[in-house]
Coordinates of C-alpha atoms and ligand atoms in Angstrom, one line a residue:
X6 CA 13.6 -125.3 -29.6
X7 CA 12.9 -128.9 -29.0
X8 CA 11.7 -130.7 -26.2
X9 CA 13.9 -132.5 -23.9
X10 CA 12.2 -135.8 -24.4
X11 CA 13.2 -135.5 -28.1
X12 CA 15.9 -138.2 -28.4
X13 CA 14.2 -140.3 -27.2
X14 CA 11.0 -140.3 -29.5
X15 CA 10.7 -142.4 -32.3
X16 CA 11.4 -141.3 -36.0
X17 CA 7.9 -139.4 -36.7
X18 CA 7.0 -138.2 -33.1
X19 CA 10.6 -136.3 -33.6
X20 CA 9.3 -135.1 -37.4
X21 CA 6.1 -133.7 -35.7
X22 CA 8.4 -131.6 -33.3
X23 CA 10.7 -131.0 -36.3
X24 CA 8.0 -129.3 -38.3
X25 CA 6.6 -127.7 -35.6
X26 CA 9.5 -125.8 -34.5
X27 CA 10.2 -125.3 -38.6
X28 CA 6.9 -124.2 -39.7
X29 CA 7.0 -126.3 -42.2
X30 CA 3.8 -126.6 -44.2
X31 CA 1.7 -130.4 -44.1
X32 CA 2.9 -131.1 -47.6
X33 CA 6.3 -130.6 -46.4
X34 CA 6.4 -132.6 -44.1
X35 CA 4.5 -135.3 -45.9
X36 CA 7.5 -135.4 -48.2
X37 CA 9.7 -136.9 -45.6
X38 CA 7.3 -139.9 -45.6
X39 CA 7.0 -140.0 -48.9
X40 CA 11.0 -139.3 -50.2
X41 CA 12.9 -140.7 -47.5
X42 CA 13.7 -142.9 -50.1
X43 CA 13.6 -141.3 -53.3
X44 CA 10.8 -141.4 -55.8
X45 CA 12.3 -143.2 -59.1
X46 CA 11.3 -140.7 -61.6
X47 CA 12.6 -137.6 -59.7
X48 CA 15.8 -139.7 -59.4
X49 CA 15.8 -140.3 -62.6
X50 CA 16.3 -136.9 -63.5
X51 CA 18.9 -136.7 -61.5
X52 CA 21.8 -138.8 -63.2
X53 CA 22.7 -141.4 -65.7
X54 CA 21.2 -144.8 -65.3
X55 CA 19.4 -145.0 -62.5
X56 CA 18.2 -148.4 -61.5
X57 CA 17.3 -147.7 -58.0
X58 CA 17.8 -145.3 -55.0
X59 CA 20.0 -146.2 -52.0
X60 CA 18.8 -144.7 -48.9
X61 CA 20.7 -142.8 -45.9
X62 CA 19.3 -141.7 -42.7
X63 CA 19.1 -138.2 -41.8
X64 CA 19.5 -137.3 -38.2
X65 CA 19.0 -133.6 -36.9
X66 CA 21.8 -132.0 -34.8
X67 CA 20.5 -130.2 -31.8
X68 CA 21.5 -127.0 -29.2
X69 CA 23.0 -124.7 -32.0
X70 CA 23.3 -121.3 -31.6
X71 CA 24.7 -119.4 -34.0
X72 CA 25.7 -116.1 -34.1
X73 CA 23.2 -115.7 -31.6
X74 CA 20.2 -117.0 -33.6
X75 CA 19.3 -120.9 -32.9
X76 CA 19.4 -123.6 -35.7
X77 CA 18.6 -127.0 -36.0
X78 CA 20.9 -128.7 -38.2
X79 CA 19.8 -131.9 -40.7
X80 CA 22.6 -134.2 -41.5
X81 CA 22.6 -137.0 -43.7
X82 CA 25.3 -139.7 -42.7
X83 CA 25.6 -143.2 -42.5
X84 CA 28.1 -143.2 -39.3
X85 CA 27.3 -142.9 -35.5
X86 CA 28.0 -140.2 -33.0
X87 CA 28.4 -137.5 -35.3
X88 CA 25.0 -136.6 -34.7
X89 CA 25.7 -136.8 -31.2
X90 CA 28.9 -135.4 -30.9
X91 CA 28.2 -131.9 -33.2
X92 CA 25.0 -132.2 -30.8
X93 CA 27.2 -132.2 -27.5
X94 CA 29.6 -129.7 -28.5
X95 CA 27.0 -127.6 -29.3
X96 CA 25.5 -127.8 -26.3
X97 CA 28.5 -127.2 -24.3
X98 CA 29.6 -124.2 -26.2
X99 CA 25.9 -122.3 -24.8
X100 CA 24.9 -120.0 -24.3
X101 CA 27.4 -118.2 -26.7
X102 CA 27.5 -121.1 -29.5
X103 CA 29.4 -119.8 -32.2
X104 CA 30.4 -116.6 -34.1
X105 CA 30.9 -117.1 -37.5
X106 CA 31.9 -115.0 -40.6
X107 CA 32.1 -115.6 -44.2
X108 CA 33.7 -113.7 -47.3
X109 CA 32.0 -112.9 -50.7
X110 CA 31.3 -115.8 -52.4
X111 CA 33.7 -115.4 -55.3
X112 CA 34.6 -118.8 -57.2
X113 CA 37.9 -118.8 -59.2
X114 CA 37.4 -120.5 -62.9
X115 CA 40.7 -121.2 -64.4
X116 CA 41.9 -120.9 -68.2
X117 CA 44.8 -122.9 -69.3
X118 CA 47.1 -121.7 -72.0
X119 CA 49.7 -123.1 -74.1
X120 CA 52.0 -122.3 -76.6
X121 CA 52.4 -118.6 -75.8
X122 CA 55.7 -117.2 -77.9
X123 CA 55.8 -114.2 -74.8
X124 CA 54.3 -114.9 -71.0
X125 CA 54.9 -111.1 -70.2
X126 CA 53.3 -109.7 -73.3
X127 CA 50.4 -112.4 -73.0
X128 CA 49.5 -111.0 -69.5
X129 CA 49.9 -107.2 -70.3
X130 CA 47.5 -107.7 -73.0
X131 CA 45.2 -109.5 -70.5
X132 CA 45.0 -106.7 -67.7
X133 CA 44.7 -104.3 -70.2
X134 CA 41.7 -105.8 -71.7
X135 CA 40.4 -107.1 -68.5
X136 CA 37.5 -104.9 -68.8
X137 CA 36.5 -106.0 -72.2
X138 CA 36.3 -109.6 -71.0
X139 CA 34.5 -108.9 -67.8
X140 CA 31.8 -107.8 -70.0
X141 CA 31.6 -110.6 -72.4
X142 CA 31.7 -113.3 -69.0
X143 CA 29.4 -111.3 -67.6
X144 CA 27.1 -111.6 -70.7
X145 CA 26.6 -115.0 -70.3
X146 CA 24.9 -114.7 -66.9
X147 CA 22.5 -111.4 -66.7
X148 CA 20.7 -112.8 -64.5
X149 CA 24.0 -113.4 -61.7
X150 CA 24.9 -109.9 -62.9
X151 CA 21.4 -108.4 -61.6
X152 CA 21.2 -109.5 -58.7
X153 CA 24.9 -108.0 -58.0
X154 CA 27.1 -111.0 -58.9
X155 CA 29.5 -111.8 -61.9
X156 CA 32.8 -111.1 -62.6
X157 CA 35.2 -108.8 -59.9
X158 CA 39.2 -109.6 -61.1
X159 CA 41.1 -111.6 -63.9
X160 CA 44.5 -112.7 -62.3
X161 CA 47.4 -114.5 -64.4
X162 CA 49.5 -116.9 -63.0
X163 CA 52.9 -118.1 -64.9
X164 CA 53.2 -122.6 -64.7
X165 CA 56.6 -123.5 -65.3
X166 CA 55.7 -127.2 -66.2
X167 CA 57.7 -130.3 -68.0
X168 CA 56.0 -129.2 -71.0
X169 CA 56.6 -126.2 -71.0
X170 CA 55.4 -122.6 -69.5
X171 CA 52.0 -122.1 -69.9
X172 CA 49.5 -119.0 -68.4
X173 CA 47.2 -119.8 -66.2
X174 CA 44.4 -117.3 -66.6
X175 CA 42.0 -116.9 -63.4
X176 CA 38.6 -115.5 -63.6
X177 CA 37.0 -114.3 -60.2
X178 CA 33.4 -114.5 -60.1
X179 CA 30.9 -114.0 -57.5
X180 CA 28.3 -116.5 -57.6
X181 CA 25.9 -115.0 -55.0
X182 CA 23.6 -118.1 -54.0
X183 CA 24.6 -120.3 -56.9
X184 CA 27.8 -122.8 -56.0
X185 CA 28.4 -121.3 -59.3
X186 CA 30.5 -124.3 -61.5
X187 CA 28.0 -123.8 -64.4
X188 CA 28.2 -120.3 -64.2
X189 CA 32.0 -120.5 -63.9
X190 CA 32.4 -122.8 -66.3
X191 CA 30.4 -121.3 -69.6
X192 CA 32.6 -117.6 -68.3
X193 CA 35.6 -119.4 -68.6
X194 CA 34.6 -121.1 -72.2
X195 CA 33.3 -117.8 -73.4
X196 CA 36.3 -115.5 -72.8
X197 CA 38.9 -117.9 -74.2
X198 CA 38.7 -117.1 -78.5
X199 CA 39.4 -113.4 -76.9
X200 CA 42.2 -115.0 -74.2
X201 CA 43.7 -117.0 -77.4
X202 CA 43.9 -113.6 -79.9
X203 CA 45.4 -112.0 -77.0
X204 CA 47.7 -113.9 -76.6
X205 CA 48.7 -115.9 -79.4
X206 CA 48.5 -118.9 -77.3
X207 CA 46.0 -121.6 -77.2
X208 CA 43.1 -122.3 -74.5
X209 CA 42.8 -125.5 -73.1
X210 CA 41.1 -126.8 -69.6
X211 CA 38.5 -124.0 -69.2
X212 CA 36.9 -125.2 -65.6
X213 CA 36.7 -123.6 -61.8
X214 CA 38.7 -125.1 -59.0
X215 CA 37.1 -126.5 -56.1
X216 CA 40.4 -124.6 -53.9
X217 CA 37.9 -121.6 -53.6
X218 CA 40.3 -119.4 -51.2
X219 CA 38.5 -116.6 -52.1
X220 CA 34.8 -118.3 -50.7
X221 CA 35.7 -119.3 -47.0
X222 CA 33.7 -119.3 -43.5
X223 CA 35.6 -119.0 -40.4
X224 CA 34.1 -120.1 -36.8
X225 CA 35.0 -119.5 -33.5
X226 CA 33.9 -120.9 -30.2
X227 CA 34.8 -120.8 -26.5
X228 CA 34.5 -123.6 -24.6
X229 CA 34.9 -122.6 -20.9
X230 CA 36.5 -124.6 -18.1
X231 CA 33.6 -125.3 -16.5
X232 CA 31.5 -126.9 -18.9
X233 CA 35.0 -129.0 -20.4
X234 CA 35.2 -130.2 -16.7
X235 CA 31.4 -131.1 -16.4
X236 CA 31.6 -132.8 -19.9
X237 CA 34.2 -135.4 -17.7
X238 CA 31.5 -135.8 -14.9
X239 CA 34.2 -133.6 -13.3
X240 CA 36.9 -136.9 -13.4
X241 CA 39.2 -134.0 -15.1
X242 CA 39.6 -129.8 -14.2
X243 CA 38.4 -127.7 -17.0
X244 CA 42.5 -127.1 -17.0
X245 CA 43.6 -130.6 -17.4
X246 CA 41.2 -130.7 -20.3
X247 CA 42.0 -127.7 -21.9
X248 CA 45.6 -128.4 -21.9
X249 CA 44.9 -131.9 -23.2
X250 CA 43.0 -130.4 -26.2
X251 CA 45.6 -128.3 -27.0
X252 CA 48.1 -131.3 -26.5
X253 CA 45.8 -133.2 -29.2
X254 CA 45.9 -130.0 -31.7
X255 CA 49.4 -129.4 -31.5
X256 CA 49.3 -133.3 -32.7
X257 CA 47.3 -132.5 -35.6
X258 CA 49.0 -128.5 -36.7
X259 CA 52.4 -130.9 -36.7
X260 CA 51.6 -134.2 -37.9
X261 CA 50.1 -134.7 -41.3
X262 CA 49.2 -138.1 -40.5
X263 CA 46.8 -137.2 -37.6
X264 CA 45.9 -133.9 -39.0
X265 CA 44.4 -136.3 -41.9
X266 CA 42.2 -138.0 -39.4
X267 CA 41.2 -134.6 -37.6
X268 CA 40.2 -133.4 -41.0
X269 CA 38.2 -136.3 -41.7
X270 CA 36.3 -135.4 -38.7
X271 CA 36.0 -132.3 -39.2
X272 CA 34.5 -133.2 -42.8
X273 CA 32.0 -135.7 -41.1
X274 CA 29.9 -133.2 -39.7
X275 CA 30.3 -131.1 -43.1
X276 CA 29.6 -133.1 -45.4
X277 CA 26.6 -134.3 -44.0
X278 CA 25.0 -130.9 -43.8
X279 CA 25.9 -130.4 -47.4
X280 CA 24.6 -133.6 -48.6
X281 CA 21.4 -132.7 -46.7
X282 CA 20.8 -129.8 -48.7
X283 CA 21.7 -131.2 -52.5
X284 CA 25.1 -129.7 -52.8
X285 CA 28.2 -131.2 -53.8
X286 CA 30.2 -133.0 -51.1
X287 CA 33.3 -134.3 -53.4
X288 CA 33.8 -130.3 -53.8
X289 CA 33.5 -129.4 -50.6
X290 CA 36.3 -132.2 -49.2
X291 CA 38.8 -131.4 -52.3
X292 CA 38.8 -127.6 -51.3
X293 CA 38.6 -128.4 -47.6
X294 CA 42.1 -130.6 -47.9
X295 CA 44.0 -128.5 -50.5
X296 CA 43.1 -125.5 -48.2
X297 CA 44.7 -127.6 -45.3
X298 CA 48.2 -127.8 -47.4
X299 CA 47.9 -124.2 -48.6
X300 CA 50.9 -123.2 -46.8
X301 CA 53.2 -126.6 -48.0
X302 CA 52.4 -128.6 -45.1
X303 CA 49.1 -130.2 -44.4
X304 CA 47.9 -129.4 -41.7
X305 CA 44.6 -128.8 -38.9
X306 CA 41.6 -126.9 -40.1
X307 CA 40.9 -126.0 -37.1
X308 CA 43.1 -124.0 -34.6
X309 CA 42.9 -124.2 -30.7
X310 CA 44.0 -121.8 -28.0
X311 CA 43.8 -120.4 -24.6
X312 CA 42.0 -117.3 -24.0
X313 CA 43.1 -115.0 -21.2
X314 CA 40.7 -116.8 -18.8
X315 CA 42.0 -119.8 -18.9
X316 CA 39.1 -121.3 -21.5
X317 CA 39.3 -123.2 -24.7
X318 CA 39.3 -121.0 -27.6
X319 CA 38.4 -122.6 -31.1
X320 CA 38.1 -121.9 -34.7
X321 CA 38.0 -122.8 -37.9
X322 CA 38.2 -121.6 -41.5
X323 CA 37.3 -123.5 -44.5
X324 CA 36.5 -122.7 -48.2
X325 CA 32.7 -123.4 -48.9
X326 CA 31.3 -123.9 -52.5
X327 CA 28.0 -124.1 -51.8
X328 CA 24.6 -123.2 -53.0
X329 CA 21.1 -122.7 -52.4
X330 CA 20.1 -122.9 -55.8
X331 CA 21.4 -125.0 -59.0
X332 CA 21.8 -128.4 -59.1
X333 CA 20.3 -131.2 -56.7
X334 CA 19.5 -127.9 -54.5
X335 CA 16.2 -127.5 -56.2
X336 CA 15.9 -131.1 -57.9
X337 CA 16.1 -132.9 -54.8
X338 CA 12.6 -132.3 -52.6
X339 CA 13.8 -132.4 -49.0
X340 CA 16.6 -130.5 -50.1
X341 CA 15.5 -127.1 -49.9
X342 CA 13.2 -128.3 -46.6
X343 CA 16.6 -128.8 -45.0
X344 CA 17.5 -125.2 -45.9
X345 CA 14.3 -124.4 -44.4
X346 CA 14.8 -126.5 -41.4
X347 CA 18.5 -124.7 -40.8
X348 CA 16.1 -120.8 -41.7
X349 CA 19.2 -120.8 -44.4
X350 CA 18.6 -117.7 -46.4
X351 CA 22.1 -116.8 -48.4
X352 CA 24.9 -119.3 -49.5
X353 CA 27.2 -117.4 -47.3
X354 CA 24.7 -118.1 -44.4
X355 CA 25.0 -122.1 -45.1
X356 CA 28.9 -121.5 -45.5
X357 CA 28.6 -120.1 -42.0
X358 CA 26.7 -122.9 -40.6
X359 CA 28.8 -125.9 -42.5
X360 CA 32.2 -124.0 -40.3
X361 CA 30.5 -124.0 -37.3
X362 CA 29.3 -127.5 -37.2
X363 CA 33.0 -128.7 -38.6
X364 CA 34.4 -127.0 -35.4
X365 CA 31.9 -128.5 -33.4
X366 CA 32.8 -131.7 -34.7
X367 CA 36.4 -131.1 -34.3
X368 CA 35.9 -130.4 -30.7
X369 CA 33.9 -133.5 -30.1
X370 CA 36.1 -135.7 -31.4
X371 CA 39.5 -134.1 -29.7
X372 CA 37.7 -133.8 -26.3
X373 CA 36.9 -137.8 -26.4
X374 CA 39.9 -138.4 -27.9
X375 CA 41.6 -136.2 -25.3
X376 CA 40.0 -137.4 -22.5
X377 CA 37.9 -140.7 -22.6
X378 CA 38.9 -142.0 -25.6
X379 CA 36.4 -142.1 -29.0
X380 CA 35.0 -146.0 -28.4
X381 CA 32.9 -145.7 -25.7
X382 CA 30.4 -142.8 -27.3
X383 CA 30.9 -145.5 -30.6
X384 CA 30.0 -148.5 -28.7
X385 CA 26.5 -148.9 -28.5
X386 CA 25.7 -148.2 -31.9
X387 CA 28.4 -150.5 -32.9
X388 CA 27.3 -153.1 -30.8
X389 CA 24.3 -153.0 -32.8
X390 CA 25.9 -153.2 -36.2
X391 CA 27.8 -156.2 -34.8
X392 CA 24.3 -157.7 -33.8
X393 CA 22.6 -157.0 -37.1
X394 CA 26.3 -158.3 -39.3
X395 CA 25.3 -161.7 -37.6
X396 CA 22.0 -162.2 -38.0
X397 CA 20.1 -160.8 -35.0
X398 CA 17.0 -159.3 -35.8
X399 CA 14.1 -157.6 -33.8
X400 CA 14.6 -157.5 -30.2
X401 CA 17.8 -159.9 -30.0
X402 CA 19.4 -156.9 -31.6
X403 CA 18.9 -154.5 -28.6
X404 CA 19.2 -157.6 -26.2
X405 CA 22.7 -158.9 -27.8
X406 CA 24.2 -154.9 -27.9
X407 CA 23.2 -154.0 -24.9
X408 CA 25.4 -157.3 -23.2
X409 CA 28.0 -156.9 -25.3
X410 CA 28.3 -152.9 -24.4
X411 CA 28.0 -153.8 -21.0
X412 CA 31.0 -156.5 -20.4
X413 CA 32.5 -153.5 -23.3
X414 CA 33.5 -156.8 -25.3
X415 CA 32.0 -155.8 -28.8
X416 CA 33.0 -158.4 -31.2
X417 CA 31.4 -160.4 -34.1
X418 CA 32.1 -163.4 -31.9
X419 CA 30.6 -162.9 -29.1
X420 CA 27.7 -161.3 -30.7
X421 CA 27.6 -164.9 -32.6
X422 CA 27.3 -166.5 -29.7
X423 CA 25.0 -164.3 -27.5
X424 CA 22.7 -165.0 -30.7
X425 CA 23.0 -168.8 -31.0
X426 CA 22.7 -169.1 -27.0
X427 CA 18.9 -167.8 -26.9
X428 CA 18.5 -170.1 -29.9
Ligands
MEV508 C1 35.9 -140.8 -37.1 O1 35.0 -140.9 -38.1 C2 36.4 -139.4 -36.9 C3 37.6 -139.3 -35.9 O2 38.6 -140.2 -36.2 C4 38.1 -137.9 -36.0 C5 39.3 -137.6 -35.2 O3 40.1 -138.5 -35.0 O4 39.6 -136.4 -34.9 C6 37.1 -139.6 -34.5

């Protein structure tokens, strides 16, 4: 899809291939130029007080396949070799890449009640009204109702909680190619006079929850011996890898403490896609790491095994509350480019390609981790930081980093003095 000799173009030889292998139109593309950093008043719009825009670079993961279609992947992220490592899993899971699935995208939106003089009664009078206050949530949205969304179940829950027992009334709702909060929201607002004479309670917190269990994408890719051994220059069998991978998962599916940090990878390559295309990242990391506790320990998102073969096996599931429409989606120009860019056409289809490159990401980080250790694919980038943190600028930067990566003796020190000796 791109040429070889991609990486190592500059920023706008890599835009021309970009568009061309997007379609995207010449005022598209013009809009990278012109809102890489964003245009005041379109900020403006955006939120409260703006005084200026802060600028993040957006880098374009490469060799996806997905589901047997190829996509190129915009991330915005400020770290280094996430990029690369989403890129090189990618590339070693071909030619099969990854299959990927998704469910309905139903958002829950959750009603609190208080002061109910009888739990059981309350929820009787619910279920057996439940078709009543489908309609009038459904009312509010006509429009998520035509094009076959809106409400599918109302579930109670009973709290037990140190002020007492409350009801916790759940509205399903499928949001289609909204992420659906607003939606979910006014639902929730708009049933609750009719929860409240049910029940004889009162309604408080009226809002969805970002633990969207019923909204997930799973992944799955096989990484075979062969390329896991090639990805060591063949210093390691595609066995000895494997096994050390699964070594490093059983590490994380045990530990909360690393499974933290394996999460935080995973979320790395996620939330960068979903800050690429205007959607909310703080969402999608709450319902990623309450999903990973979901059954009382926290734990991996991402599960590893062998297959019959003898290859590496892995997958992931995740809950994605995402959109393609709503919000900084549309408001945000190079948003919806990015959609374009991935050929995005359905919420469920971003959900699909937000697991895939979490997996990827996993894998990257658990194969270097596993194997080489993470700091050598960090250090030349870093060695550049360190340059820039102590005053190198223009070619002394590449000079300085290129030393310290070399006698792999990164420090703010020794970049200090690499500087101050060509002075
Ligand atoms: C660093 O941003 C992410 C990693 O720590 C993830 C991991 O340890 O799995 C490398």
């Amino acid at each position: 899809m791109l040429s070889k000799e991609f990486k190592t173009k500059g920023p706008s030889a890599r835009l021309d291939e970009i568009a061309s292998a997007a379609n995207l139109t010449p005022e598209e593309k013009a809009l990278f130029a012109q809102y890489g950093s964003l245009d005041s008043a379109v900020a403006n719009r955006m939120i409260e007080n703006v005084f200026s825009t802060y600028a993040l670079p957006l880098g374009i993961a490469t060799h996806f396949t997905i589901n047997g279609r190829e996509r190129l992947i915009p991330m915005v992220l400020e770290e280094p070799s996430v990029v690369a490592g989403a890129s090189f899993a990618a590339k070693l899971a071909q030619p099969n890449g990854f299959t990927a699935s998704s469910t309905e995208p139903v958002m829950i939106g959750q009603v609190q009640m208080v002061g109910i003089p009888d739990l059981k009664k309350a929820q009787d009078a619910i279920q057996a009204n439940k078709a009543r206050l489908t309609e009038k949530a459904n009312a509010k949205d006509p429009m998520l109702v035509s094009r076959g969304g809106g409400v599918n179940d109302i579930q109670t829950r009973m709290l037990k909680t140190g002020r007492g027992d409350m009801l916790i009334v759940h509205l399903h709702v499928n949001c289609q190619d909204a992420m659906g909060a607003n939606a979910v929201n006014t639902m929730c607002e708009a049933i609750s006079p009719d929860l409240e004479a049910l029940t004889g309670g009162q309604a408080r917190l009226r809002i969805l929850t970002n633990l969207a269990i019923h909204r997930t994408a799973t992944a799955t890719a096989i990484w075979t011996k062969d390329a896991l051994a090639e990805s060591t220059k063949n210093t390691l069998t595609g066995e000895q890898v494997v096994n050390a991978i699964l070594d490093a998962y059983e590490f994380a599916k045990n530990d909360p403490f690393r499974a933290c940090t394996n999460n935080k990878g995973i979320m790395n390559g996620i939330d960068a896609v979903v800050i690429a295309t205007g959607n909310d990242w703080r969402a999608m990391e709450a319902g990623a790491h309450a999903f990973a506790v979901k059954n009382g320990q926290y734990t991996s998102l991402t599960t590893y095994s062998k297959t019959p073969e003898g290859h590496l096996k892995g997958e992931i599931t995740i809950p994605v509350a995402v959109g393609l429409v709503g919000g900084a989606t549309r408001t945000h120009p190079l948003a919806k480019i990015c959609l374009k860019i991935m050929d995005v056409k359905s919420a469920r289809d971003l959900g699909e390609v937000l697991a895939s490159v979490g997996l990827a990401q996993n894998f990257a980080a658990m194969r270097a981790l596993s194997t080489e250790g993470i700091s050598r694919g960090h250090l030349k980038l870093h060695a550049k930081n360190i340059a820039v943190m102590v005053g190198a600028q223009g070619d002394d930067i590449d000079r300085i980093a290129a030393q310290m990566a070399q006698e792999k003796n990164v420090n703010a020190a020794r970049a200090k003095e690499l500087l101050e000796k060509k002075a």
